[in-house]
Tab-separated table of C-alpha atoms and ligand atoms in Angstrom:
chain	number	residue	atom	x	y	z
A	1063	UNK	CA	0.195	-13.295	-1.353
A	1064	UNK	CA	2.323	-15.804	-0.357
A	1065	UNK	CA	4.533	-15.585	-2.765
A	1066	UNK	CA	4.898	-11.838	-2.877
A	1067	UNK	CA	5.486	-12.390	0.861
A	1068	UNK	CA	8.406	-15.072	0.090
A	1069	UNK	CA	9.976	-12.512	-2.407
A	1070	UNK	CA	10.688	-9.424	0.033
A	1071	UNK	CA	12.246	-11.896	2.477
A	1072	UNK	CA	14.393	-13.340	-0.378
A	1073	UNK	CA	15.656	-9.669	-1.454
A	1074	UNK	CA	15.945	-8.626	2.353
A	1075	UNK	CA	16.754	-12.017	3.875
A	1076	UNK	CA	18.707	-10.670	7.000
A	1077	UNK	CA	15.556	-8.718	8.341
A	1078	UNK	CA	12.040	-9.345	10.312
A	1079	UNK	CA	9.058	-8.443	7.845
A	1080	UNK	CA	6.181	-6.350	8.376
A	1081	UNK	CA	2.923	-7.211	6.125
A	1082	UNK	CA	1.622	-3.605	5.849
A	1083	UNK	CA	-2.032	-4.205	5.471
A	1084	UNK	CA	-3.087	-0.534	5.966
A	1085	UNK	CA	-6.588	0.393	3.474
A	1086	UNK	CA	-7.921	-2.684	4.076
A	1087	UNK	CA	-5.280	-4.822	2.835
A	1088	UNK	CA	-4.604	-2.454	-0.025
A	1089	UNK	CA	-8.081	-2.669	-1.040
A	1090	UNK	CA	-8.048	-6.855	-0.829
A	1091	UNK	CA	-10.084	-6.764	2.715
A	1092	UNK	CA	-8.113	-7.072	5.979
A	1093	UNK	CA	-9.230	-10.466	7.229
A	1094	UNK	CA	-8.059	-11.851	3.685
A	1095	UNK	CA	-5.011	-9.952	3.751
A	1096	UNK	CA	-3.894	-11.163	7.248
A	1097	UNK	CA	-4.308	-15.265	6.208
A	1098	UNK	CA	-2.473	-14.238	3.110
A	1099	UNK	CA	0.326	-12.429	5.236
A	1100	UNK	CA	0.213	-15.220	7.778
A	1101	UNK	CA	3.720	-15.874	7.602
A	1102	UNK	CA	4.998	-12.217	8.499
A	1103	UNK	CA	6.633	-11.712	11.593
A	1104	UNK	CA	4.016	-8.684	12.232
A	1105	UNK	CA	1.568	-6.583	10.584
A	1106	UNK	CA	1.429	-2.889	9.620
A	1107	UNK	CA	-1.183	-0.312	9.460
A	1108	UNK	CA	-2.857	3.033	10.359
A	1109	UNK	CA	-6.344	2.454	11.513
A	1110	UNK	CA	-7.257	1.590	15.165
A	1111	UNK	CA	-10.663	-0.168	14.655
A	1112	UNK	CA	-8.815	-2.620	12.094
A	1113	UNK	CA	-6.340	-3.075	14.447
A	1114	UNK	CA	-8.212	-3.708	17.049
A	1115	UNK	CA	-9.771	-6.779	14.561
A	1116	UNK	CA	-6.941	-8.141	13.709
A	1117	UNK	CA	-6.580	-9.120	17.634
A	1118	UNK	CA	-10.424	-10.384	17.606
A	1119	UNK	CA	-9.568	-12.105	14.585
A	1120	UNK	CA	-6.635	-13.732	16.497
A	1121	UNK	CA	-3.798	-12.273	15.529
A	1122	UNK	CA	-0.923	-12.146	18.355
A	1123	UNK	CA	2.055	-11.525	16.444
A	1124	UNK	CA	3.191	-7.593	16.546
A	1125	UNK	CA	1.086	-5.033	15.170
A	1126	UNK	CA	2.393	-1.450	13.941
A	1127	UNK	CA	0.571	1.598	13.830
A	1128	UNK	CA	2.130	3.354	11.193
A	1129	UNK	CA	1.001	6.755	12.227
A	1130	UNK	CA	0.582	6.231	15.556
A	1131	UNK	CA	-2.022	7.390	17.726
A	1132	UNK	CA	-3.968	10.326	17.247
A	1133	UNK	CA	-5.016	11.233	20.389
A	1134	UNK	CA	-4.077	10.368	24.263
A	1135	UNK	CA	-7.242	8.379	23.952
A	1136	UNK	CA	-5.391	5.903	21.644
A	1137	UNK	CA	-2.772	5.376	24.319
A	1138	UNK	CA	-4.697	2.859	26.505
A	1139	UNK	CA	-5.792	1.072	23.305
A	1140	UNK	CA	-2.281	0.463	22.180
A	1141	UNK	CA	-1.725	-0.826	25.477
A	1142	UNK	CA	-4.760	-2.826	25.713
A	1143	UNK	CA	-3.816	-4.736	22.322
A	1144	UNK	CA	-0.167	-4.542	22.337
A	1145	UNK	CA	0.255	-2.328	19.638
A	1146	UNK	CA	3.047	-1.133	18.276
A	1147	UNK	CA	3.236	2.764	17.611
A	1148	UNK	CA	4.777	5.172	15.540
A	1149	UNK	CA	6.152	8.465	17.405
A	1150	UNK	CA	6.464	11.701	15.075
A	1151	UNK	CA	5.908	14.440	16.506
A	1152	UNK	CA	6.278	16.053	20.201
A	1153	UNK	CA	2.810	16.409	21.134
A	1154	UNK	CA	2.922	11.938	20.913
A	1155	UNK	CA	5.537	12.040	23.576
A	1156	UNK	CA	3.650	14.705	25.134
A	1157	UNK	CA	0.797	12.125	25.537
A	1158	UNK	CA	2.151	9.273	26.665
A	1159	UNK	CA	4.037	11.267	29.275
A	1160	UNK	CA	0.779	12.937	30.882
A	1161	UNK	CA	-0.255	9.060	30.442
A	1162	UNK	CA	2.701	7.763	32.060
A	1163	UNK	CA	1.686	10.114	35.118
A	1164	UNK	CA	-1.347	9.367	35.716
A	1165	UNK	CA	-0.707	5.346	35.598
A	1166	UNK	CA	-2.862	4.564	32.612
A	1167	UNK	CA	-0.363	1.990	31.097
A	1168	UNK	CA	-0.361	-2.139	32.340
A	1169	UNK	CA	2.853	-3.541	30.801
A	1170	UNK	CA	5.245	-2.106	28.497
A	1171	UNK	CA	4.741	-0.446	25.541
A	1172	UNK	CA	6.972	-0.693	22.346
A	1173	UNK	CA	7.169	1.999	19.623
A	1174	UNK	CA	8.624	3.352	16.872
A	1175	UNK	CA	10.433	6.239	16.883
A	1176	UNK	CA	10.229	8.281	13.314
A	1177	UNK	CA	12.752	10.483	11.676
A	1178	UNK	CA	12.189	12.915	8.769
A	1179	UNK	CA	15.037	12.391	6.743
A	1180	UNK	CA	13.481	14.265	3.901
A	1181	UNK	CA	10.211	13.577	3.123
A	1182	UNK	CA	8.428	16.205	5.301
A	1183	UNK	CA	5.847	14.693	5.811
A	1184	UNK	CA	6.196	12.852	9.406
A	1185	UNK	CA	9.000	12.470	11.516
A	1186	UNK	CA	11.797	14.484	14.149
A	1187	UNK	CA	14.427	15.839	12.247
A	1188	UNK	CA	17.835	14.134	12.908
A	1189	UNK	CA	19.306	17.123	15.047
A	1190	UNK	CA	15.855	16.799	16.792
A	1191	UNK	CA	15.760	12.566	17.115
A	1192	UNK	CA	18.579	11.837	19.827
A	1193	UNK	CA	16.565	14.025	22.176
A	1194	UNK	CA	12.751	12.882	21.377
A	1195	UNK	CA	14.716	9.048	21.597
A	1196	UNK	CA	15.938	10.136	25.443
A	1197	UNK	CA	12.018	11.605	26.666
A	1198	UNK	CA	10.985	7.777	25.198
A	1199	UNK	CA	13.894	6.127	27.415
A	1200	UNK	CA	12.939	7.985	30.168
A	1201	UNK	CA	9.553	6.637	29.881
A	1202	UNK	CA	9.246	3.405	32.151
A	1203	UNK	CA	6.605	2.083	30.484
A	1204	UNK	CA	8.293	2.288	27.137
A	1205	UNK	CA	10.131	-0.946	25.752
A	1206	UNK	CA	11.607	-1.658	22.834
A	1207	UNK	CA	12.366	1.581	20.543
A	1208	UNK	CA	12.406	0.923	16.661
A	1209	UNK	CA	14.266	3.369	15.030
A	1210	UNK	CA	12.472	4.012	11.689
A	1211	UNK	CA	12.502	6.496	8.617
A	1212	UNK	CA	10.703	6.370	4.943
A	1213	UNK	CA	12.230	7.019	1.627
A	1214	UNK	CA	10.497	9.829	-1.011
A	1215	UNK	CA	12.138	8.221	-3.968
A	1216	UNK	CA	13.182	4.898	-3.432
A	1217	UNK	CA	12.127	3.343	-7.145
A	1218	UNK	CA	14.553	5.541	-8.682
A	1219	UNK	CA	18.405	5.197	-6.702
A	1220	UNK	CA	19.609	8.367	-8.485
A	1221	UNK	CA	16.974	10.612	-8.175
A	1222	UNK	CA	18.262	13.908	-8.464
A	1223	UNK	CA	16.481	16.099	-5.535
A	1224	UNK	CA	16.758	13.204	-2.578
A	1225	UNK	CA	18.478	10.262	-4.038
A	1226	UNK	CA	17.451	7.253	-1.389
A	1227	UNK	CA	21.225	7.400	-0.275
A	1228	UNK	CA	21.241	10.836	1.115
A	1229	UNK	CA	18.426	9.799	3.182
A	1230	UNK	CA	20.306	7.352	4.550
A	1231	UNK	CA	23.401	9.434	5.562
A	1232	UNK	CA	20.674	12.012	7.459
A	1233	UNK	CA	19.061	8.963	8.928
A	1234	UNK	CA	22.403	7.314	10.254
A	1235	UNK	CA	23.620	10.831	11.060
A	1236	UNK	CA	20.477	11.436	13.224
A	1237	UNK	CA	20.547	7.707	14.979
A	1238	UNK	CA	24.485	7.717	15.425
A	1239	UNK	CA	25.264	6.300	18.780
A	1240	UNK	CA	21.128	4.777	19.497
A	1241	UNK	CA	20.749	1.425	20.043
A	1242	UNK	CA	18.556	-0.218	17.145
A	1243	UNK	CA	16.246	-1.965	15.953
A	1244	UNK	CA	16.180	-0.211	12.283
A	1245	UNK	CA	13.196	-0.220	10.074
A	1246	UNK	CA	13.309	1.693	6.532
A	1247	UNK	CA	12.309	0.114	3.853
A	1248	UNK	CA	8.998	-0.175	1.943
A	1249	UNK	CA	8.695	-2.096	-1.183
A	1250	UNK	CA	10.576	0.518	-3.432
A	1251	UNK	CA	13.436	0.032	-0.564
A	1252	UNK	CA	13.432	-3.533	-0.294
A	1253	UNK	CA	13.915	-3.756	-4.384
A	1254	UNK	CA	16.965	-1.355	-3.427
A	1255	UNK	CA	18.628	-4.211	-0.796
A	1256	UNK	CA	21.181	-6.047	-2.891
A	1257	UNK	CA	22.224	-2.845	-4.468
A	1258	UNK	CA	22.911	-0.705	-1.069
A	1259	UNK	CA	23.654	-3.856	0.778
A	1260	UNK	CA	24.724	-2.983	4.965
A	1261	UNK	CA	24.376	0.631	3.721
A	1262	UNK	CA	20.429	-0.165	4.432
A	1263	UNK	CA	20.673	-0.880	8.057
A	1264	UNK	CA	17.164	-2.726	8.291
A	1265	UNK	CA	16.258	-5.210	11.245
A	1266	UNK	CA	12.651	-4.484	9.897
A	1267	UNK	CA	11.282	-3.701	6.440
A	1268	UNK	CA	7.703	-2.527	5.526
A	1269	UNK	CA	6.426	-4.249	2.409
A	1270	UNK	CA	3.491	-2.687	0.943
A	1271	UNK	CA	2.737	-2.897	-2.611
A	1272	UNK	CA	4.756	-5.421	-3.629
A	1273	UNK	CA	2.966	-8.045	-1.619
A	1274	UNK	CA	-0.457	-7.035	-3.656
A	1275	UNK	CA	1.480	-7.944	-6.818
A	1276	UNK	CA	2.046	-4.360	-8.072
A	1277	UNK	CA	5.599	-2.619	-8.387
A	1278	UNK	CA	6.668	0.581	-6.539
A	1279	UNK	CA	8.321	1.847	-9.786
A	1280	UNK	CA	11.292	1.292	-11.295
A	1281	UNK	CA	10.362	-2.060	-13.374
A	1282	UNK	CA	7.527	-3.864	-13.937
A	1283	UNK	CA	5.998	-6.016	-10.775
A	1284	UNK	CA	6.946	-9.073	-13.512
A	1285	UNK	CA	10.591	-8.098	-13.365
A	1286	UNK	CA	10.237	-7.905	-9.850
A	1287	UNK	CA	8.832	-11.634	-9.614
A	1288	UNK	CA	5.298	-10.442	-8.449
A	1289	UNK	CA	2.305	-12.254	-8.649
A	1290	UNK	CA	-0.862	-10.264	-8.822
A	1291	UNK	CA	-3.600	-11.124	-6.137
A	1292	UNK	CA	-6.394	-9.134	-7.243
A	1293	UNK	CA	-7.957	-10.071	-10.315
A	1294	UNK	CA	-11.058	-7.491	-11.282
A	1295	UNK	CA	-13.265	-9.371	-13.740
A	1296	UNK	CA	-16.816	-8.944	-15.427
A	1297	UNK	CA	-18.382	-9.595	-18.123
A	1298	UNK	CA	-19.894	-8.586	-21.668
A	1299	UNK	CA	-23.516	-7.449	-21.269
A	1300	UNK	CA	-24.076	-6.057	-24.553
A	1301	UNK	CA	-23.377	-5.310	-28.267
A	1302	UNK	CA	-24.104	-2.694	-29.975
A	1303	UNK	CA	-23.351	-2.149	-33.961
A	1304	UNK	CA	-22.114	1.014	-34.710
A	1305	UNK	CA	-21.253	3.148	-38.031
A	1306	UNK	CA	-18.734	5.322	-38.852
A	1307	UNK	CA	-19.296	8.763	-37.667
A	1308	UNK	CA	-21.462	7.498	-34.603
A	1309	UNK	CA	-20.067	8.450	-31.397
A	1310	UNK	CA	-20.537	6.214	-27.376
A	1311	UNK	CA	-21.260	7.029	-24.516
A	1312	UNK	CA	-21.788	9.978	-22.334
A	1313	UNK	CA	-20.286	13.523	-23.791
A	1314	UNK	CA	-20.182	11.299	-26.674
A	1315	UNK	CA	-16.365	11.303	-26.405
A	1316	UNK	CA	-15.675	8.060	-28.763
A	1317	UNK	CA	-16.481	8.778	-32.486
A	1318	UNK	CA	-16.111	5.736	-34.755
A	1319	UNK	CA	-13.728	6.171	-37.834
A	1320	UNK	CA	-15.136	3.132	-39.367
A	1321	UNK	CA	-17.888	0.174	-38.900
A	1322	UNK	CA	-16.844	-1.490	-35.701
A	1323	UNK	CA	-18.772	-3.453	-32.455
A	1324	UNK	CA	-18.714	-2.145	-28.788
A	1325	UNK	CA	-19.127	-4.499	-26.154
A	1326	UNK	CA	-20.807	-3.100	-23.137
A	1327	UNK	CA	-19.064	-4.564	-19.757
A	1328	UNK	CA	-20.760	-4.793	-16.514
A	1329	UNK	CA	-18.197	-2.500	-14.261
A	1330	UNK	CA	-17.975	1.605	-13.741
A	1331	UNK	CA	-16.629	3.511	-11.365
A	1332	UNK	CA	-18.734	2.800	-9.044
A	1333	UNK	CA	-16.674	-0.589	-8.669
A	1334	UNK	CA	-13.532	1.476	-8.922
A	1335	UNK	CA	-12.545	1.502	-12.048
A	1336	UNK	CA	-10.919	4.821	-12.802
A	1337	UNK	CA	-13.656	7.306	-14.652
A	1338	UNK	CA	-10.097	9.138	-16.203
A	1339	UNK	CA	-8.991	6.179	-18.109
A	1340	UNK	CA	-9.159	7.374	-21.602
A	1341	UNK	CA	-10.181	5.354	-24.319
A	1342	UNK	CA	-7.158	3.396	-25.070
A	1343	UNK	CA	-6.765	1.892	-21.739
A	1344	UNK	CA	-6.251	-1.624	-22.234
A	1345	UNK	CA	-8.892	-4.508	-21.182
A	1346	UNK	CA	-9.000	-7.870	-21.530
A	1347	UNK	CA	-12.140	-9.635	-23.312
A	1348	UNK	CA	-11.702	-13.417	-23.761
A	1349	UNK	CA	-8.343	-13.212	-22.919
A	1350	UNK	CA	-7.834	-10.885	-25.685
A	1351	UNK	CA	-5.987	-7.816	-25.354
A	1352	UNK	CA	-8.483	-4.607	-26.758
A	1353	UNK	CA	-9.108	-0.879	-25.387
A	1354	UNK	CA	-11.738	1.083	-23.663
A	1355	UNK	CA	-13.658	3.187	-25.664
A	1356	UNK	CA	-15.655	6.103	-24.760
A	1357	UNK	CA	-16.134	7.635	-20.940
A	1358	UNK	CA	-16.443	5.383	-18.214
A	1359	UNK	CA	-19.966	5.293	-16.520
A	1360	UNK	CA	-20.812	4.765	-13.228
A	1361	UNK	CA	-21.913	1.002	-14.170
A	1362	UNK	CA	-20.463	0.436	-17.520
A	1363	UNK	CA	-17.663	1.018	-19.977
A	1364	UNK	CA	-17.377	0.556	-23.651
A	1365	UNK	CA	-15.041	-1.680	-25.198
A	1366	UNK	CA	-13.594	-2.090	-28.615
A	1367	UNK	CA	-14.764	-5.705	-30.149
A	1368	UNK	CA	-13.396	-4.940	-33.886
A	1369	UNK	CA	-11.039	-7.593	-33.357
A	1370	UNK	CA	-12.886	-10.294	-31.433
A	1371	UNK	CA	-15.852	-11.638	-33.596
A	1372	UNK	CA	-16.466	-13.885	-31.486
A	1373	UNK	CA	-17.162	-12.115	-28.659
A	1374	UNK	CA	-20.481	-12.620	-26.960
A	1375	UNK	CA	-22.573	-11.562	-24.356
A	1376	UNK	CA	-20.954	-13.718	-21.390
A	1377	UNK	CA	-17.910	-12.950	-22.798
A	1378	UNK	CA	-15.304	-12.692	-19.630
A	1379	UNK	CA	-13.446	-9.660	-19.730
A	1380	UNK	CA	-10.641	-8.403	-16.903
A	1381	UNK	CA	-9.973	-5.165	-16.322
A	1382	UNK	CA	-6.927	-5.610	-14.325
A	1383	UNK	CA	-4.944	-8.573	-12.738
A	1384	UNK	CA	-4.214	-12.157	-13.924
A	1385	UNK	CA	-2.837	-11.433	-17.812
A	1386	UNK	CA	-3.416	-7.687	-17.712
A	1387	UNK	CA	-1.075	-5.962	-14.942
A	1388	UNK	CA	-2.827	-3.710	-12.415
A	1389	UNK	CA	-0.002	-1.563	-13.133
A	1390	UNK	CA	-0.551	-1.006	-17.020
A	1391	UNK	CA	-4.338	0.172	-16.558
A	1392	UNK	CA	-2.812	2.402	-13.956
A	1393	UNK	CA	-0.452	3.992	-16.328
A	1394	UNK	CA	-2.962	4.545	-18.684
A	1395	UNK	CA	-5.547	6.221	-16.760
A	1396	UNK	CA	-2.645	8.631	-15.165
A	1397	UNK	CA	-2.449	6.825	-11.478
A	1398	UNK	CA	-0.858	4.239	-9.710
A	1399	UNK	CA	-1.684	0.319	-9.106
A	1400	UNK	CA	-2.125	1.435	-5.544
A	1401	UNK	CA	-4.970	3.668	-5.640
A	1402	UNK	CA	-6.911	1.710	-8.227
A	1403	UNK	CA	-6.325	-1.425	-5.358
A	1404	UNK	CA	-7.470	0.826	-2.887
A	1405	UNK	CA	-10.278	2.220	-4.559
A	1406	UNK	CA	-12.008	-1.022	-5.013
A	1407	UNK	CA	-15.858	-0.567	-4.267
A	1408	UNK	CA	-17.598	-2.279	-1.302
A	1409	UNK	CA	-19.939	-3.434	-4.030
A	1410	UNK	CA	-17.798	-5.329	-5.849
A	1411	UNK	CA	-18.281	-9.304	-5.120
A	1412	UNK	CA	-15.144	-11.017	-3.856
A	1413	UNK	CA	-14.538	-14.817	-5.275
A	1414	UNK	CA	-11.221	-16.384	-3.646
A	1415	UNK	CA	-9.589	-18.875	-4.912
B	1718	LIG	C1	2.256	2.343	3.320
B	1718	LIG	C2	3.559	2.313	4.013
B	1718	LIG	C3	4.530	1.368	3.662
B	1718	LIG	C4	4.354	0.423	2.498
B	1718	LIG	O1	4.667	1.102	1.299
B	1718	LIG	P1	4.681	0.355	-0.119
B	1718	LIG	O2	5.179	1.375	-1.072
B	1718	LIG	O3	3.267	-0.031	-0.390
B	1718	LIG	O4	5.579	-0.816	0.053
B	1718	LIG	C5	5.693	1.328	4.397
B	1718	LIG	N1	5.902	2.185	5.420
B	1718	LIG	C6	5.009	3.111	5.782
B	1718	LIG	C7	5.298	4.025	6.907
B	1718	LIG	C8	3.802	3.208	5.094
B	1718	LIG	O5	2.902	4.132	5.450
């Protein structure tokens, strides 16, 4: 984590860095994920209860709510904890105006004002931003305003609907003349520094993924100079024999061309390993590379052993992490290194070290 943490400040050395521990730390627990992002100058996410943790927990650097708040009921939290909010959409400023009248906020109250600059999903369009900026100013409560957008297709510079520099024109067309701080850049964005260079205004960037080890896209987290953090690892269980013609597993999916052994691992998707992967996907046993064979059970999947005669029960087998990237398992089973992070079951036991 530290590591990943030392890379996006290497590729965006001129700016402050967000850890953006949102989904419980992509998955890796939040408590773990803010001692491994102790170094950042603040930490990102969506969810008030974990944000309120992080404080217990003792963290008193800035905290961003990505979203925001959800409610006027979140309004006296933010202030309560000094948290840091995103603004995008009226009915926000809305809120903390009826709040601002009736006295509710001690102190002052930074935020982060959002522009959609293409995305659609949040954010004040730019003709829209210079006025939504002035009903913040106006606010006396408010302090510091971060000026902030998000990019649809940062991993790929040239993409041919919103290529990451037309967002960048709306955004500086829509802030021209407002007083930063700038924040736009997630992992994919940061990766995109050296290229665009002062063209990427940011006093702030948002690292996500790339701080878990896994790559936004574009190259391979290796190429980026990642190091994965979450390792998912089991075991063999079982051995089972198996002629041609004879099929595994449920639907009985997997049929056999020839003689072969199927190790039976101790993880399903009830851990979080993806019930899509098709046979194929690649797994680790003994530090050998092999493939998943048949469907993937709620406790169990099937592995290939042709190639590993030694292979035991006890056998260690990874599924994803230290010599097998999150991101190729991903690939395989039609998804993203993110969501198999994310999806990582409460049941799963979590060794550090
Ligand atoms: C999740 C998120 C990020 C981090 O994105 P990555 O692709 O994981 O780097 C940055 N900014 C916002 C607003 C987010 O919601």
């Amino acid at each position: 984590m530290q590591h990943n943490l030392a890379r996006a400040r290497a590729c965006a050395p001129q700016a402050r860095v967000w850890g953006i521990l949102k989904a419980n730390g992509y998955g890796h627990g939040l408590e773990r994920a803010m001692r491994g992002f102790a170094d950042a100058d603040g930490l990102g996410l969506i969810e008030f209860d974990n944000a309120v943790r992080l404080r217990e927990l003792g963290w008193r650097k800035p905290i961003l709510m990505l979203e925001g708040f959800f409610g006027p009921e979140d309004i006296e939290t933010m202030a309560r904890h000094r948290l840091n909010g995103a603004v995008h959409c009226d009915e926000q400023i809305a809120w903390l105006e009826q709040a601002g009248a009736a006295a509710q906020i001690d102190g002052k109250l930074d935020l982060h004002l959002k522009m959609n600059t293409g995305m659609n999903r949040l954010g004040f369009k730019p003709e829209a931003f210079a006025k939504a900026h002035a009903r913040l100013r106006a606010l006396p409560f408010v302090g510091e305003i971060t000026l902030m957008t998000h990019f649809a297709n940062a991993d790929e510079a040239a993409h041919p609907r919103l290529p990451i520099r037309e967002q960048i024109r709306r955004f500086d067309a829509g802030a021209a003349g407002l007083p930063g701080p700038f924040s736009l850049s997630n992992s994919a964005g940061i990766f995109q520094q050296s290229e665009l260079g002062a063209a990427l205004r940011n006093d702030w960037v948002r690292p996500g993924i790339m701080l878990y080890g896994g790559t936004p896209g574009g190259k391979t987290a290796e190429a980026f100079g990642l190091l994965p953090t979450m390792t998912l690892a089991s075991e063999i269980i079982g051995i089972q024999q198996i002629e041609a013609g004879e099929s595994v597993g449920y639907g009985s999916r997997f049929q056999a061309e020839g003689a072969m052994r199927i190790g039976v691992v101790a993880c399903g998707y009830a851990d979080g390993y993806p019930r899509h992967a098709p046979a194929g996907t690649p797994v680790l046993v003994d530090g050998v590379l092999t493939r998943l064979v048949g469907r993937v059970s709620m406790d169990m999947i099937t592995v290939d052993l042709s190639a590993l005669p030694q292979a035991r029960v006890g056998s260690g087998v990874t599924l994803w992490g230290k010599g097998l990237p999150i991101d190729d398992v991903a690939d395989a089973a039609g998804t993203i290194g993110y969501e198999l992070m994310c999806a990582l079951a409460p049941r799963v036991p979590v060794l550090e070290g």
